CSV table of C-alpha atoms in Angstrom, one decimal:
chain,number,residue,atom,x,y,z
A,1024,MET,CA,241.7,173.5,221.1
A,1025,ASP,CA,240.0,172.2,218.5
A,1026,LEU,CA,238.0,175.1,215.6
A,1027,SER,CA,237.4,173.5,213.2
A,1028,THR,CA,233.9,174.6,212.3
A,1029,ARG,CA,231.4,173.4,209.4
A,1030,TYR,CA,229.7,177.5,207.6
A,1031,LEU,CA,227.9,176.2,204.4
A,1032,GLY,CA,229.0,172.8,203.8
A,1033,LEU,CA,231.7,173.9,203.5
A,1034,SER,CA,234.9,172.5,206.1
A,1035,LEU,CA,237.2,175.5,208.1
A,1036,PRO,CA,240.3,175.4,209.8
A,1037,ASN,CA,238.7,177.5,212.4
A,1038,PRO,CA,235.3,180.5,212.5
A,1039,LEU,CA,237.6,183.3,211.6
A,1040,VAL,CA,236.3,184.4,208.1
A,1041,ALA,CA,237.7,187.3,206.1
A,1042,ALA,CA,234.7,189.4,205.3
A,1043,ALA,CA,235.3,190.7,201.8
A,1044,SER,CA,237.4,194.4,202.3
A,1045,PRO,CA,239.6,195.7,200.0
A,1046,LEU,CA,242.7,193.4,201.6
A,1047,SER,CA,241.4,190.5,199.5
A,1048,ARG,CA,242.0,192.5,196.3
A,1049,THR,CA,244.9,190.7,195.3
A,1050,VAL,CA,246.3,187.0,195.7
A,1051,ASP,CA,249.3,188.3,197.7
A,1052,GLY,CA,246.1,189.6,200.4
A,1053,VAL,CA,244.2,187.1,199.7
A,1054,ARG,CA,247.6,184.1,201.1
A,1055,ARG,CA,248.4,186.8,203.3
A,1056,LEU,CA,244.6,186.2,205.5
A,1057,ALA,CA,245.7,182.3,204.5
A,1058,GLU,CA,248.5,182.2,206.9
A,1059,ALA,CA,247.1,184.3,209.5
A,1060,GLY,CA,245.3,181.6,210.1
A,1061,VAL,CA,241.3,182.4,208.6
A,1062,GLY,CA,238.9,179.8,208.1
A,1063,ALA,CA,237.9,181.7,204.8
A,1064,VAL,CA,238.6,184.5,202.5
A,1065,VAL,CA,235.4,186.5,201.0
A,1066,LEU,CA,236.4,187.8,198.3
A,1067,TYR,CA,236.0,191.4,197.3
A,1068,SER,CA,232.4,192.2,196.3
A,1069,LEU,CA,231.8,192.4,192.2
A,1070,PHE,CA,229.2,194.8,191.7
A,1071,GLU,CA,225.9,194.6,189.8
A,1072,GLU,CA,227.2,197.6,187.4
A,1073,GLN,CA,229.8,196.2,186.4
A,1074,LEU,CA,228.6,193.5,185.3
A,1075,LEU,CA,226.3,195.5,183.5
A,1076,ARG,CA,228.5,198.4,181.7
A,1077,GLU,CA,230.6,194.7,180.8
A,1078,ALA,CA,228.2,193.5,179.0
A,1079,GLU,CA,226.9,197.6,177.9
A,1080,ARG,CA,230.5,197.7,176.4
A,1081,ASN,CA,230.8,194.3,174.6
A,1082,ALA,CA,226.8,194.8,173.0
A,1083,ALA,CA,228.9,199.0,172.3
A,1084,LEU,CA,231.8,196.7,170.1
A,1085,THR,CA,229.6,194.6,168.4
A,1086,GLU,CA,227.2,196.2,166.8
A,1087,HIS,CA,230.0,198.6,165.5
A,1088,GLY,CA,232.5,195.5,164.7
A,1089,SER,CA,229.2,194.1,162.5
A,1090,GLN,CA,229.6,197.1,160.3
A,1091,SER,CA,233.0,196.7,159.7
A,1092,TYR,CA,234.2,193.5,159.5
A,1093,ALA,CA,233.5,190.4,160.5
A,1094,GLU,CA,236.9,189.0,162.8
A,1095,SER,CA,236.0,191.6,164.9
A,1096,LEU,CA,233.6,190.3,165.8
A,1097,SER,CA,235.2,188.1,169.4
A,1098,TYR,CA,237.6,191.2,169.7
A,1099,PHE,CA,236.9,192.3,173.0
A,1100,PRO,CA,239.7,195.0,174.9
A,1101,GLU,CA,242.3,194.0,177.9
A,1102,GLU,CA,241.7,194.9,180.8
A,1103,THR,CA,244.0,197.4,182.3
A,1104,VAL,CA,245.9,196.3,186.3
A,1105,GLU,CA,243.6,199.4,188.0
A,1106,ASP,CA,240.2,197.8,186.1
A,1107,HIS,CA,239.2,196.1,188.4
A,1108,GLY,CA,236.5,194.6,186.4
A,1109,PRO,CA,234.5,191.1,185.4
A,1110,ARG,CA,237.6,189.3,184.1
A,1111,ARG,CA,239.8,190.2,186.7
A,1112,TYR,CA,237.9,189.3,188.9
A,1113,LEU,CA,237.8,186.2,187.9
A,1114,SER,CA,241.3,186.1,187.0
A,1115,LEU,CA,241.7,186.8,191.0
A,1116,LEU,CA,239.3,184.0,192.2
A,1117,GLU,CA,240.8,181.6,189.8
A,1118,ARG,CA,244.3,182.5,190.8
A,1119,ALA,CA,242.9,182.8,195.0
A,1120,ALA,CA,241.8,179.0,194.5
A,1121,GLN,CA,244.8,177.6,193.7
A,1122,ALA,CA,247.0,180.0,195.7
A,1123,VAL,CA,245.7,179.2,199.4
A,1124,ALA,CA,244.0,175.5,201.7
A,1125,VAL,CA,240.9,176.9,203.1
A,1126,PRO,CA,238.0,178.2,201.0
A,1127,VAL,CA,238.0,181.4,198.9
A,1128,ILE,CA,233.4,182.5,198.5
A,1129,GLY,CA,233.3,185.4,196.1
A,1130,SER,CA,231.5,188.2,196.4
A,1131,LEU,CA,228.3,189.6,194.1
A,1132,ASN,CA,226.8,192.8,195.4
A,1133,GLY,CA,223.0,193.4,193.9
A,1134,VAL,CA,219.7,195.4,193.9
A,1135,THR,CA,217.8,194.0,190.4
A,1136,PRO,CA,217.2,190.4,189.7
A,1137,GLY,CA,218.8,190.8,186.0
A,1138,GLY,CA,220.9,188.9,184.1
A,1139,TRP,CA,224.0,190.4,185.8
A,1140,ALA,CA,223.0,187.3,188.4
A,1141,GLY,CA,223.8,184.7,186.0
A,1142,TYR,CA,227.2,186.0,187.1
A,1143,ALA,CA,228.0,183.3,189.7
A,1144,ARG,CA,228.2,180.7,187.3
A,1145,SER,CA,231.3,182.2,186.3
A,1146,MET,CA,232.2,182.6,190.8
A,1147,GLN,CA,231.4,179.2,191.0
A,1148,ASP,CA,233.6,177.4,187.2
A,1149,ALA,CA,237.1,180.0,188.1
A,1150,GLY,CA,236.4,178.0,192.0
A,1151,ALA,CA,234.5,179.4,194.2
A,1152,ALA,CA,233.7,177.7,196.9
A,1153,ALA,CA,230.7,179.6,197.5
A,1154,ILE,CA,228.4,182.6,197.0
A,1155,GLU,CA,227.7,185.6,198.8
A,1156,LEU,CA,225.2,186.9,197.6
A,1157,ASN,CA,225.6,190.9,199.2
A,1158,ILE,CA,222.2,192.8,198.2
A,1159,TYR,CA,222.4,195.8,198.8
A,1160,TYR,CA,218.9,197.7,198.3
A,1161,LEU,CA,218.2,201.5,200.3
A,1162,PRO,CA,214.9,201.9,198.6
A,1163,GLY,CA,215.3,205.5,198.2
A,1164,ASP,CA,210.9,206.3,197.0
A,1165,PRO,CA,208.1,205.9,199.5
A,1166,HIS,CA,205.6,205.0,197.1
A,1167,ILE,CA,208.2,201.6,197.7
A,1168,SER,CA,206.4,198.5,199.5
A,1169,GLY,CA,207.9,196.8,202.3
A,1170,ARG,CA,206.6,194.0,201.4
A,1171,ASP,CA,208.3,194.9,197.6
A,1172,VAL,CA,212.0,195.0,199.6
A,1173,GLU,CA,211.4,191.8,200.6
A,1174,GLN,CA,210.3,190.4,197.2
A,1175,ARG,CA,213.3,192.4,194.5
A,1176,HIS,CA,215.6,189.6,197.5
A,1177,LEU,CA,214.3,186.5,197.3
A,1178,ASP,CA,214.5,186.9,193.2
A,1179,VAL,CA,217.6,188.0,193.5
A,1180,LEU,CA,218.4,184.6,195.9
A,1181,GLY,CA,216.2,182.3,192.8
A,1182,ARG,CA,218.2,184.2,190.3
A,1183,VAL,CA,221.6,182.4,191.9
A,1184,GLU,CA,220.1,179.9,192.5
A,1185,ASP,CA,219.1,178.4,189.7
A,1186,VAL,CA,222.6,179.0,188.2
A,1187,VAL,CA,225.1,178.1,191.0
A,1188,THR,CA,226.0,173.7,192.8
A,1189,VAL,CA,227.8,175.3,195.1
A,1190,PRO,CA,225.9,177.1,198.1
A,1191,VAL,CA,224.6,180.6,198.7
A,1192,ALA,CA,224.7,182.6,201.9
A,1193,VAL,CA,223.1,186.2,201.9
A,1194,LYS,CA,223.5,189.5,203.0
A,1195,VAL,CA,220.8,190.3,205.2
A,1196,SER,CA,220.2,194.0,205.8
A,1197,PRO,CA,218.8,195.3,209.4
A,1198,GLN,CA,216.6,197.0,208.3
A,1199,PHE,CA,213.5,195.1,207.2
A,1200,SER,CA,210.5,195.8,209.6
A,1201,SER,CA,210.4,192.2,210.8
A,1202,ILE,CA,214.1,190.6,210.4
A,1203,GLY,CA,212.9,187.7,211.7
A,1204,GLU,CA,210.1,186.2,208.7
A,1205,MET,CA,213.0,187.4,206.3
A,1206,ALA,CA,215.3,184.6,207.7
A,1207,LEU,CA,212.8,182.1,207.4
A,1208,ARG,CA,212.0,183.2,204.1
A,1209,LEU,CA,215.6,183.4,202.8
A,1210,ASP,CA,216.3,180.5,204.5
A,1211,GLU,CA,212.5,178.1,202.8
A,1212,ALA,CA,214.0,179.9,199.5
A,1213,GLY,CA,217.2,178.1,199.6
A,1214,ALA,CA,219.6,181.0,200.9
A,1215,ASP,CA,222.3,178.7,202.7
A,1216,GLY,CA,223.7,181.0,205.1
A,1217,LEU,CA,222.6,184.2,206.4
A,1218,VAL,CA,225.0,187.4,207.0
A,1219,LEU,CA,223.8,189.9,209.3
A,1220,PHE,CA,224.2,192.7,209.4
A,1221,ASN,CA,225.4,194.6,205.8
A,1222,ARG,CA,225.6,198.1,207.0
A,1223,PHE,CA,224.5,200.6,204.6
A,1224,LEU,CA,226.1,203.4,204.9
A,1225,GLN,CA,225.4,206.5,204.8
A,1226,PRO,CA,226.3,210.3,203.1
A,1227,ASP,CA,227.4,212.8,205.6
A,1228,ILE,CA,227.1,217.0,204.7
A,1229,ASP,CA,229.8,219.4,206.1
A,1230,PRO,CA,228.4,222.4,206.1
A,1231,GLU,CA,231.9,224.5,204.9
A,1232,THR,CA,231.6,223.3,201.2
A,1233,LEU,CA,227.6,223.2,201.5
A,1234,THR,CA,227.6,219.2,200.5
A,1235,VAL,CA,227.4,216.0,200.7
A,1236,VAL,CA,230.4,213.6,200.9
A,1237,PRO,CA,230.5,210.8,200.6
A,1238,GLY,CA,232.7,208.2,202.6
A,1239,VAL,CA,232.7,205.1,204.5
A,1240,SER,CA,234.0,204.1,208.4
A,1241,LEU,CA,235.0,201.2,210.3
A,1242,SER,CA,232.9,199.7,212.3
A,1243,THR,CA,233.4,199.0,216.1
A,1244,SER,CA,233.2,196.8,218.7
A,1245,ALA,CA,229.4,199.2,219.9
A,1246,GLU,CA,227.3,198.3,216.8
A,1247,THR,CA,228.1,193.9,217.7
A,1248,ARG,CA,225.1,194.5,219.9
A,1249,LEU,CA,222.5,194.1,216.8
A,1250,PRO,CA,223.4,191.5,214.9
A,1251,GLN,CA,224.0,189.1,218.0
A,1252,THR,CA,220.3,190.4,219.4
A,1253,TRP,CA,219.3,189.0,215.8
A,1254,ILE,CA,221.6,186.2,216.0
A,1255,ALA,CA,220.4,184.5,219.9
A,1256,LEU,CA,217.6,184.8,217.8
A,1257,LEU,CA,216.8,182.9,215.0
A,1258,ARG,CA,219.8,180.2,216.5
A,1259,GLY,CA,217.9,177.5,215.4
A,1260,ARG,CA,215.2,178.2,214.7
A,1261,VAL,CA,216.3,178.8,210.8
A,1262,ARG,CA,218.2,175.8,208.3
A,1263,ALA,CA,220.7,177.8,207.4
A,1264,ASP,CA,224.4,179.1,208.6
A,1265,LEU,CA,224.2,182.3,210.7
A,1266,ALA,CA,227.4,184.3,210.4
A,1267,ALA,CA,228.4,187.5,212.2
A,1268,THR,CA,229.4,190.1,210.9
A,1269,THR,CA,230.2,194.0,211.3
A,1270,GLY,CA,232.6,195.3,215.5
A,1271,VAL,CA,234.7,193.2,215.7
A,1272,GLU,CA,238.1,194.5,217.1
A,1273,ASP,CA,239.4,191.9,219.3
A,1274,ALA,CA,238.6,188.2,220.9
A,1275,THR,CA,235.8,189.1,223.2
A,1276,ASP,CA,234.0,189.9,219.5
A,1277,VAL,CA,234.8,186.9,218.2
A,1278,ILE,CA,233.3,185.3,221.6
A,1279,LYS,CA,229.7,187.1,222.4
A,1280,TYR,CA,229.2,185.9,218.6
A,1281,LEU,CA,229.8,182.1,218.8
A,1282,LEU,CA,227.8,182.1,222.8
A,1283,ALA,CA,224.7,183.7,220.7
A,1284,GLY,CA,225.3,180.9,218.0
A,1285,ALA,CA,227.3,182.3,215.0
A,1286,ASP,CA,228.3,179.5,213.0
A,1287,VAL,CA,231.2,181.7,212.0
A,1288,VAL,CA,232.6,185.2,212.8
A,1289,GLN,CA,233.4,187.3,209.7
A,1290,SER,CA,236.1,190.3,210.0
A,1291,ALA,CA,236.7,193.3,208.1
A,1292,SER,CA,237.4,196.4,210.2
A,1293,ALA,CA,240.5,195.2,212.5
A,1294,LEU,CA,242.2,193.4,209.8
A,1295,LEU,CA,242.1,196.6,208.2
A,1296,ARG,CA,242.8,198.5,211.0
A,1297,HIS,CA,246.3,196.5,212.7
A,1298,GLY,CA,246.8,194.2,209.3
A,1299,PRO,CA,246.2,190.6,208.0
A,1300,GLU,CA,248.1,189.6,210.2
A,1301,TYR,CA,245.7,190.5,213.5
A,1302,ALA,CA,244.0,187.2,212.5
A,1303,ALA,CA,246.3,185.1,214.0
A,1304,VAL,CA,246.0,187.7,218.0
A,1305,LEU,CA,242.4,187.0,217.2
A,1306,LEU,CA,242.4,183.1,216.9
A,1307,ASP,CA,244.9,183.4,220.8
A,1308,GLY,CA,242.8,185.4,222.1
A,1309,VAL,CA,239.7,182.9,220.5
A,1310,ARG,CA,241.9,179.6,222.8
A,1311,GLU,CA,243.3,181.4,226.0
A,1312,TRP,CA,239.7,181.6,226.8
A,1313,MET,CA,238.3,178.8,225.6
A,1314,ARG,CA,241.6,176.9,228.0
A,1315,ARG,CA,240.9,179.0,230.8
A,1316,LYS,CA,237.0,178.0,230.1
A,1317,GLY,CA,237.8,174.9,229.6
A,1318,TYR,CA,236.9,174.0,226.6
A,1319,ARG,CA,238.1,172.2,224.2
A,1320,SER,CA,236.1,172.5,220.7
A,1321,VAL,CA,234.3,175.5,219.5
A,1322,GLY,CA,231.1,173.2,219.4
A,1323,GLU,CA,231.1,172.8,223.3
A,1324,PHE,CA,230.6,176.9,223.6
A,1325,ARG,CA,228.2,177.8,220.2
A,1326,GLY,CA,225.1,178.6,220.7
A,1327,MET,CA,225.5,178.6,224.4
A,1328,LEU,CA,223.3,182.4,224.9
A,1329,ALA,CA,220.3,181.5,222.3
A,1330,GLY,CA,217.7,181.5,222.7
A,1331,PRO,CA,215.6,178.4,223.0
A,1332,PRO,CA,213.5,177.4,220.1
A,1333,GLY,CA,210.8,177.2,221.2
A,1334,ALA,CA,210.7,180.0,223.6
A,1335,ASP,CA,208.9,183.2,222.4
A,1336,GLY,CA,211.6,185.4,221.4
A,1337,THR,CA,209.6,189.6,221.4
A,1338,GLY,CA,209.3,188.4,225.5
A,1339,ARG,CA,212.9,188.0,225.8
A,1340,GLY,CA,213.7,190.7,224.0
A,1341,ARG,CA,211.1,192.9,225.5
A,1342,GLY,CA,212.7,191.3,229.0
A,1343,ASP,CA,215.8,192.6,227.8
A,1344,TYR,CA,215.3,196.0,227.0
A,1345,VAL,CA,213.0,196.5,230.1
A,1346,SER,CA,216.1,195.0,232.3
A,1347,ALA,CA,218.7,197.6,230.2
A,1348,LEU,CA,217.1,200.8,231.2
A,1349,ARG,CA,216.8,200.1,235.3
A,1350,GLU,CA,220.3,198.3,235.1
A,1351,ALA,CA,220.7,201.9,233.9
A,1352,ASP,CA,218.5,203.9,236.2
A,1353,HIS,CA,220.7,202.2,238.9
A,1354,ARG,CA,223.9,203.1,238.0
A,1355,ALA,CA,223.6,206.6,237.1
A,1356,TYR,CA,220.9,207.6,239.1
A,1357,GLY,CA,220.2,204.8,242.4
A,1358,ILE,CA,217.3,203.5,241.9
A,1359,PRO,CA,216.6,199.8,242.9
């Protein structure tokens, strides 16, 4: 079975990509993922706040040093092993890229179009085959307009595109009022890939301690339907490659995303639950399904269930909605 795939201009042995997660915080973790068979690894995210904190620290040290002796201007403290800061990130990226044969993709997580975006060039120089831009922005101020939110994404993408030559993918939120138009605007602005979707990690409330409790929950298969829908609608309508993420638990979820039109399928939760070696189980399941269906390559069925490029996506979505409700009524109440 030929699972070879192209994503962001990169040749991958298969369409399963390890999404950014704690599993890629070490070279050994990246190596385990590659040995399990993933087609590429997205390194864990480096956050805008980390870069800004380092810049402030360096500026303070420079100012302090200028008041003492010149040699101190070139001195900055080394990061500890526990510090997952920018310098350690670049070191990890460089060593990971050299340790595995599959592409290693750097991940930047930010929200403002500031100078931190220039760090993408450092990632490229350290060996990143591409950059995944994770713009995690929850506009809590009700006075911020939807257009302002959209423009911020385009501005951040533009800053990164200005400093790198490697491909750039944008991890997109499902919260836009018109996801399709935003996808088109990002595509026209130069995004080489769109990763659907980012997950907003909402905090919970503990009524006993009367506190807000932060938390991260792993995704489940039930969450694949929204990304599936939009990948099927965007397939053939944008130049950018499409990466599916969220909800991959077994091989069936991977297959569904590919049928919808995903170029690659990212997984983090399943690999965190079952270990990096679970990637081999997912890929074996895809191969077995292909064997049963008579497919020799992923290209033979990718996008088979995507919406035709000239079709009315709005009408299709409305039709699916009505059909789903009728099916639910039929199952629950026997209503034809």
